[in-house]
Tab-separated table of C-alpha atoms in Angstrom:
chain	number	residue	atom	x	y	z
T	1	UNK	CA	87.273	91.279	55.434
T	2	UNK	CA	91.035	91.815	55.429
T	3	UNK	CA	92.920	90.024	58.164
T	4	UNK	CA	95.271	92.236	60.206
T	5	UNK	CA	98.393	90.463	60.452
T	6	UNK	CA	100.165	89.988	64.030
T	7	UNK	CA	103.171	92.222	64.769
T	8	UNK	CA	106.220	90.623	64.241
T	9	UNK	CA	107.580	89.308	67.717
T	10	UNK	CA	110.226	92.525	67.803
T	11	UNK	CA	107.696	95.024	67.160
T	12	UNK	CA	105.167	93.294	70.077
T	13	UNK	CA	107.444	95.193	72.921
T	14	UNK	CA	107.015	99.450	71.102
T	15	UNK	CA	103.601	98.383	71.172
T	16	UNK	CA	103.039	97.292	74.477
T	17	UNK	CA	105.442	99.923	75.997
T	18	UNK	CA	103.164	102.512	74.116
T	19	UNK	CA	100.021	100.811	75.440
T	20	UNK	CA	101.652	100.976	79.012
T	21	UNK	CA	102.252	104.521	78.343
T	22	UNK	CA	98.689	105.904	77.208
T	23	UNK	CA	97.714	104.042	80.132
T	24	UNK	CA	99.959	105.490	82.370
T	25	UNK	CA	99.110	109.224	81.155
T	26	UNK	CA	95.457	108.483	81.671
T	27	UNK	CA	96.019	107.433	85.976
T	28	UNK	CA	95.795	110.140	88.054
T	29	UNK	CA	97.542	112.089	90.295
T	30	UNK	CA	97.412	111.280	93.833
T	31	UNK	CA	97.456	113.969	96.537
T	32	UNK	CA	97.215	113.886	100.229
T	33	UNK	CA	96.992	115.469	103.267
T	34	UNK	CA	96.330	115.167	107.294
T	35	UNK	CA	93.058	117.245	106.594
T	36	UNK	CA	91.178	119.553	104.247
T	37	UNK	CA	94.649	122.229	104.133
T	38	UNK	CA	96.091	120.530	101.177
T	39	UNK	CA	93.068	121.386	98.799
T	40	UNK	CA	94.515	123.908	98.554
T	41	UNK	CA	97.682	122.718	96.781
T	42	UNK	CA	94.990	120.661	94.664
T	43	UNK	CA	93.491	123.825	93.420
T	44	UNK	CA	96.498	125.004	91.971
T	45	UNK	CA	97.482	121.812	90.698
T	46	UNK	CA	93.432	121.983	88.844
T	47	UNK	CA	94.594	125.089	87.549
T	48	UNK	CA	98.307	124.804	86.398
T	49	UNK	CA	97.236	120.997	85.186
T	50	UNK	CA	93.018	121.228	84.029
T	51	UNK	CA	93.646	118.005	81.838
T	52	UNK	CA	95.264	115.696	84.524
T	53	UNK	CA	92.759	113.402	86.935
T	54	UNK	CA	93.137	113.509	90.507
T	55	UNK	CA	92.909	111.676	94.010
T	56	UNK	CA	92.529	113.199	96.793
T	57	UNK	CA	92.783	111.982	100.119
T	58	UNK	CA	92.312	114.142	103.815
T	59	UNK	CA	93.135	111.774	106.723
T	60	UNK	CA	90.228	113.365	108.984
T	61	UNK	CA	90.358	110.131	110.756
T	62	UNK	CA	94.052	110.543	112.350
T	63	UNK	CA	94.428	114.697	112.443
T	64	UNK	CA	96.030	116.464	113.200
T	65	UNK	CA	99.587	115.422	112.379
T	66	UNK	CA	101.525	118.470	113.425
T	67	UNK	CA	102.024	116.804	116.890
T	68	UNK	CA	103.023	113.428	116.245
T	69	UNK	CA	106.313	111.918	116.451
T	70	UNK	CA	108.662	111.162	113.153
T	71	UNK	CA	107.865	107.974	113.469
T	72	UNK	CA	104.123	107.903	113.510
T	73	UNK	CA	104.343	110.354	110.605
T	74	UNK	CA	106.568	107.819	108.398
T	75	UNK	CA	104.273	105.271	109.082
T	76	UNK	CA	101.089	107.206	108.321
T	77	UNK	CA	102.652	108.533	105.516
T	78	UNK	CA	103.910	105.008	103.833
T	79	UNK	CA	100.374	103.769	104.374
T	80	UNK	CA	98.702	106.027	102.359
T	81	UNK	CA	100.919	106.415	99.960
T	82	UNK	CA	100.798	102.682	99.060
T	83	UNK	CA	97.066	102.718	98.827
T	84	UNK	CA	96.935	105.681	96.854
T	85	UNK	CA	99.682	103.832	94.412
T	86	UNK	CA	97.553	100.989	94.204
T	87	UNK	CA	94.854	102.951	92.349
T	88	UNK	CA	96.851	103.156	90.077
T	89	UNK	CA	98.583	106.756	90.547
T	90	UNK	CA	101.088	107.985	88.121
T	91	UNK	CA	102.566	111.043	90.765
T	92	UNK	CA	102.243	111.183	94.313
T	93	UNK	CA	101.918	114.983	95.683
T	94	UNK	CA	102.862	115.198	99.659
T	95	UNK	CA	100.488	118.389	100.241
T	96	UNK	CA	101.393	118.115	104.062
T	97	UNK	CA	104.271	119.671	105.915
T	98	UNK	CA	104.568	117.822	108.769
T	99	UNK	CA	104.268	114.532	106.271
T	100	UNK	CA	106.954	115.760	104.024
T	101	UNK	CA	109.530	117.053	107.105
T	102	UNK	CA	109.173	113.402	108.373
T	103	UNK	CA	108.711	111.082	106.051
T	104	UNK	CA	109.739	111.885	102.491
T	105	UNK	CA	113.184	109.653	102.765
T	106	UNK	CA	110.909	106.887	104.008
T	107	UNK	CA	108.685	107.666	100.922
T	108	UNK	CA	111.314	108.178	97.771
T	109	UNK	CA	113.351	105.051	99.358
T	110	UNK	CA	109.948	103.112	98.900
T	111	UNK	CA	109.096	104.326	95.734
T	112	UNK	CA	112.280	104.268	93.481
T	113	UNK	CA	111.971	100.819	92.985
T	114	UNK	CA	108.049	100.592	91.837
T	115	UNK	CA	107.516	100.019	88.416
T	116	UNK	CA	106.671	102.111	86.481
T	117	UNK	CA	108.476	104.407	88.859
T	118	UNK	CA	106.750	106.866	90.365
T	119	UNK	CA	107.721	110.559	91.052
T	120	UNK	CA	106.856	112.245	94.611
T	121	UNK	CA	106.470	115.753	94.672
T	122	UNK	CA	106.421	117.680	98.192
T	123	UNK	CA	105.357	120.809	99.365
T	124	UNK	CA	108.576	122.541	101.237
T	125	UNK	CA	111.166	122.465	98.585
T	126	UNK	CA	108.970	124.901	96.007
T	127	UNK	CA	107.621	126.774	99.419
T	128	UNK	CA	111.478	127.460	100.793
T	129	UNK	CA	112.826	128.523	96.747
T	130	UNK	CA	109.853	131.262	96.781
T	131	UNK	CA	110.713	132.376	100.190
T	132	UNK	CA	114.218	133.097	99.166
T	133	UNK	CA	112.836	134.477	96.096
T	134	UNK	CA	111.006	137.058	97.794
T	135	UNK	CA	112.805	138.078	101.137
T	136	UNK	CA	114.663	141.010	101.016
T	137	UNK	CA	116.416	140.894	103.719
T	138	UNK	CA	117.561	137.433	104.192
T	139	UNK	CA	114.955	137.221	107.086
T	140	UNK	CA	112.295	134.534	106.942
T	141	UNK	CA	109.568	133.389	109.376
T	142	UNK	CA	107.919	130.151	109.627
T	143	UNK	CA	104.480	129.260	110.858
T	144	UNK	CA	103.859	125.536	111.316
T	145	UNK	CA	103.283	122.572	113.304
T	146	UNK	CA	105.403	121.624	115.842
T	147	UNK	CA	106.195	118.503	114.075
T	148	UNK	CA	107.400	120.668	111.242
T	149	UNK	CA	109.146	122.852	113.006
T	150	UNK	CA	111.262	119.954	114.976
T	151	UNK	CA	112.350	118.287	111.822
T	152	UNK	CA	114.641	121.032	110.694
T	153	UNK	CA	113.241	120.522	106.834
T	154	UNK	CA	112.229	124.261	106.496
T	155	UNK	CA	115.826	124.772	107.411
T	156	UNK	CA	117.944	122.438	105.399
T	157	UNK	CA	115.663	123.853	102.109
T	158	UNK	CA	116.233	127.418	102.724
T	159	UNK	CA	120.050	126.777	103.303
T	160	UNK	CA	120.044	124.837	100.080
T	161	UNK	CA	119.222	127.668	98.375
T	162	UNK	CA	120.812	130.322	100.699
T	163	UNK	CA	122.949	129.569	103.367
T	164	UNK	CA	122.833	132.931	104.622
T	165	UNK	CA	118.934	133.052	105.442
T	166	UNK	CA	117.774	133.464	109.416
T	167	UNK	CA	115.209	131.719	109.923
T	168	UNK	CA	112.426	132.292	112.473
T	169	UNK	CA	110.349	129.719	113.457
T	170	UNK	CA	106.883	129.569	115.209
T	171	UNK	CA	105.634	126.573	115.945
T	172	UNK	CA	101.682	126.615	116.040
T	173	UNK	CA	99.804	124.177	117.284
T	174	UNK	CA	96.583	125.160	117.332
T	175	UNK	CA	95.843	126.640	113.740
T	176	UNK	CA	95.423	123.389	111.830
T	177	UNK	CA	92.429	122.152	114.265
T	178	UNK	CA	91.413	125.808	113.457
T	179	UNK	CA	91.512	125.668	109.928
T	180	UNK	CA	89.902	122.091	110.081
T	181	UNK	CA	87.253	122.455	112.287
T	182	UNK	CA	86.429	125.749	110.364
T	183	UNK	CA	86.151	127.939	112.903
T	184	UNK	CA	84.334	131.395	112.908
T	185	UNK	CA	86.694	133.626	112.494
T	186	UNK	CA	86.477	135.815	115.054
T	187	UNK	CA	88.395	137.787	118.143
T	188	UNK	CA	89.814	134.572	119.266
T	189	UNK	CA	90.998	132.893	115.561
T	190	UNK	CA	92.554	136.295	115.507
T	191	UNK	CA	94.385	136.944	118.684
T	192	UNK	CA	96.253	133.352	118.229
T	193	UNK	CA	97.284	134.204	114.903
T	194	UNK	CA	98.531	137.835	116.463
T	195	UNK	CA	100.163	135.333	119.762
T	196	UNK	CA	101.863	133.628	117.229
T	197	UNK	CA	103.318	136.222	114.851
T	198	UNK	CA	104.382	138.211	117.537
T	199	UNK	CA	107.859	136.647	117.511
T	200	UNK	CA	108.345	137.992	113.764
């Protein structure tokens, strides 16, 4: 049997960098949320990305999120993203809003110097560029926590892409514990979604 001979010492690095990367495109892709409202950014990541593996976690345990403080919300946030990066995730996907408008500095900061780095992807920036996208009149409303809302993030994206939008927003607290707690949907689901809308 023909010995295979041991890569000379300069070639040993290629090697292991292309064993680090086959590795790395086999980890998943790590997405969470404060509840069961970001499967639904999962199901279009299943769909635009079949081939890819994912994580998925719903913190049931500590929702809702949309009325917490900035500070809460970093620290939630930096918690599970460190224990979803310890699985070995290759992309981290903030599927919350109230997660990203609080605590996506905190998370990028922590992240940039992880190795191999890791890319976070959030929720509002592609959200706000479709909204432009599609107004046509300049005139957007918002619907979201009040967490959301306070942070200004819905703001700041729109204006990145067009300073000239008006924004409207309606904070909403009580359609996440809706949406979690799957309620019927009946007269009462849909006179709160009418109280809230109203202002648009």
């Amino acid at each position: 049997m023909a010995r295979v001979p041991e890569p000379h010492p300069e070639q040993r690095a290629p090697i292991e960098h292309s064993r680090a990367s086959t590795e790395q495109s086999r980890a998943p892709i790590a997405v969470f949320d404060s509840g069961v409202g970001g499967l639904t950014v999962l199901h279009e990541l299943l769909v635009s990305l079949p081939e890819e593996d994912y994580i998925y976690l719903g913190d049931t345990q500590r929702f809702p999120y949309g009325t917490r403080s900035p500070e809460e919300l970093t620290a939630l946030s930096l918690e599970i993203a460190r224990m979803l990066l310890d699985t070995g995730a290759k992309l981290l996907v903030v599927a919350c809003n109230s997660a990203t408008a609080a605590a996506l500095p905190a998370l990028r900061s922590e992240l940039q110097d992880r190795e191999p780095p890791v890319e976070i992807i959030d929720v509002i920036a592609p959200a706000a560029e479709l909204a432009v996208a599609a107004t046509g009149n300049g005139r957007i409303g918002l619907l979201a926590t009040p967490a959301t809302i306070a942070s200004g993030a819905y703001k700041r994206a729109l204006a990145a892409h067009d300073p000239e939008i008006e924004l409207t927003p309606g904070p909403c607290p009580d359609l996440a514990p809706i949406i979690q707690r799957d309620f019927p949907f009946d007269e009462h689901v849909v006179d709160t979604v009418r109280g809230y809308c109203r202002p648009l």
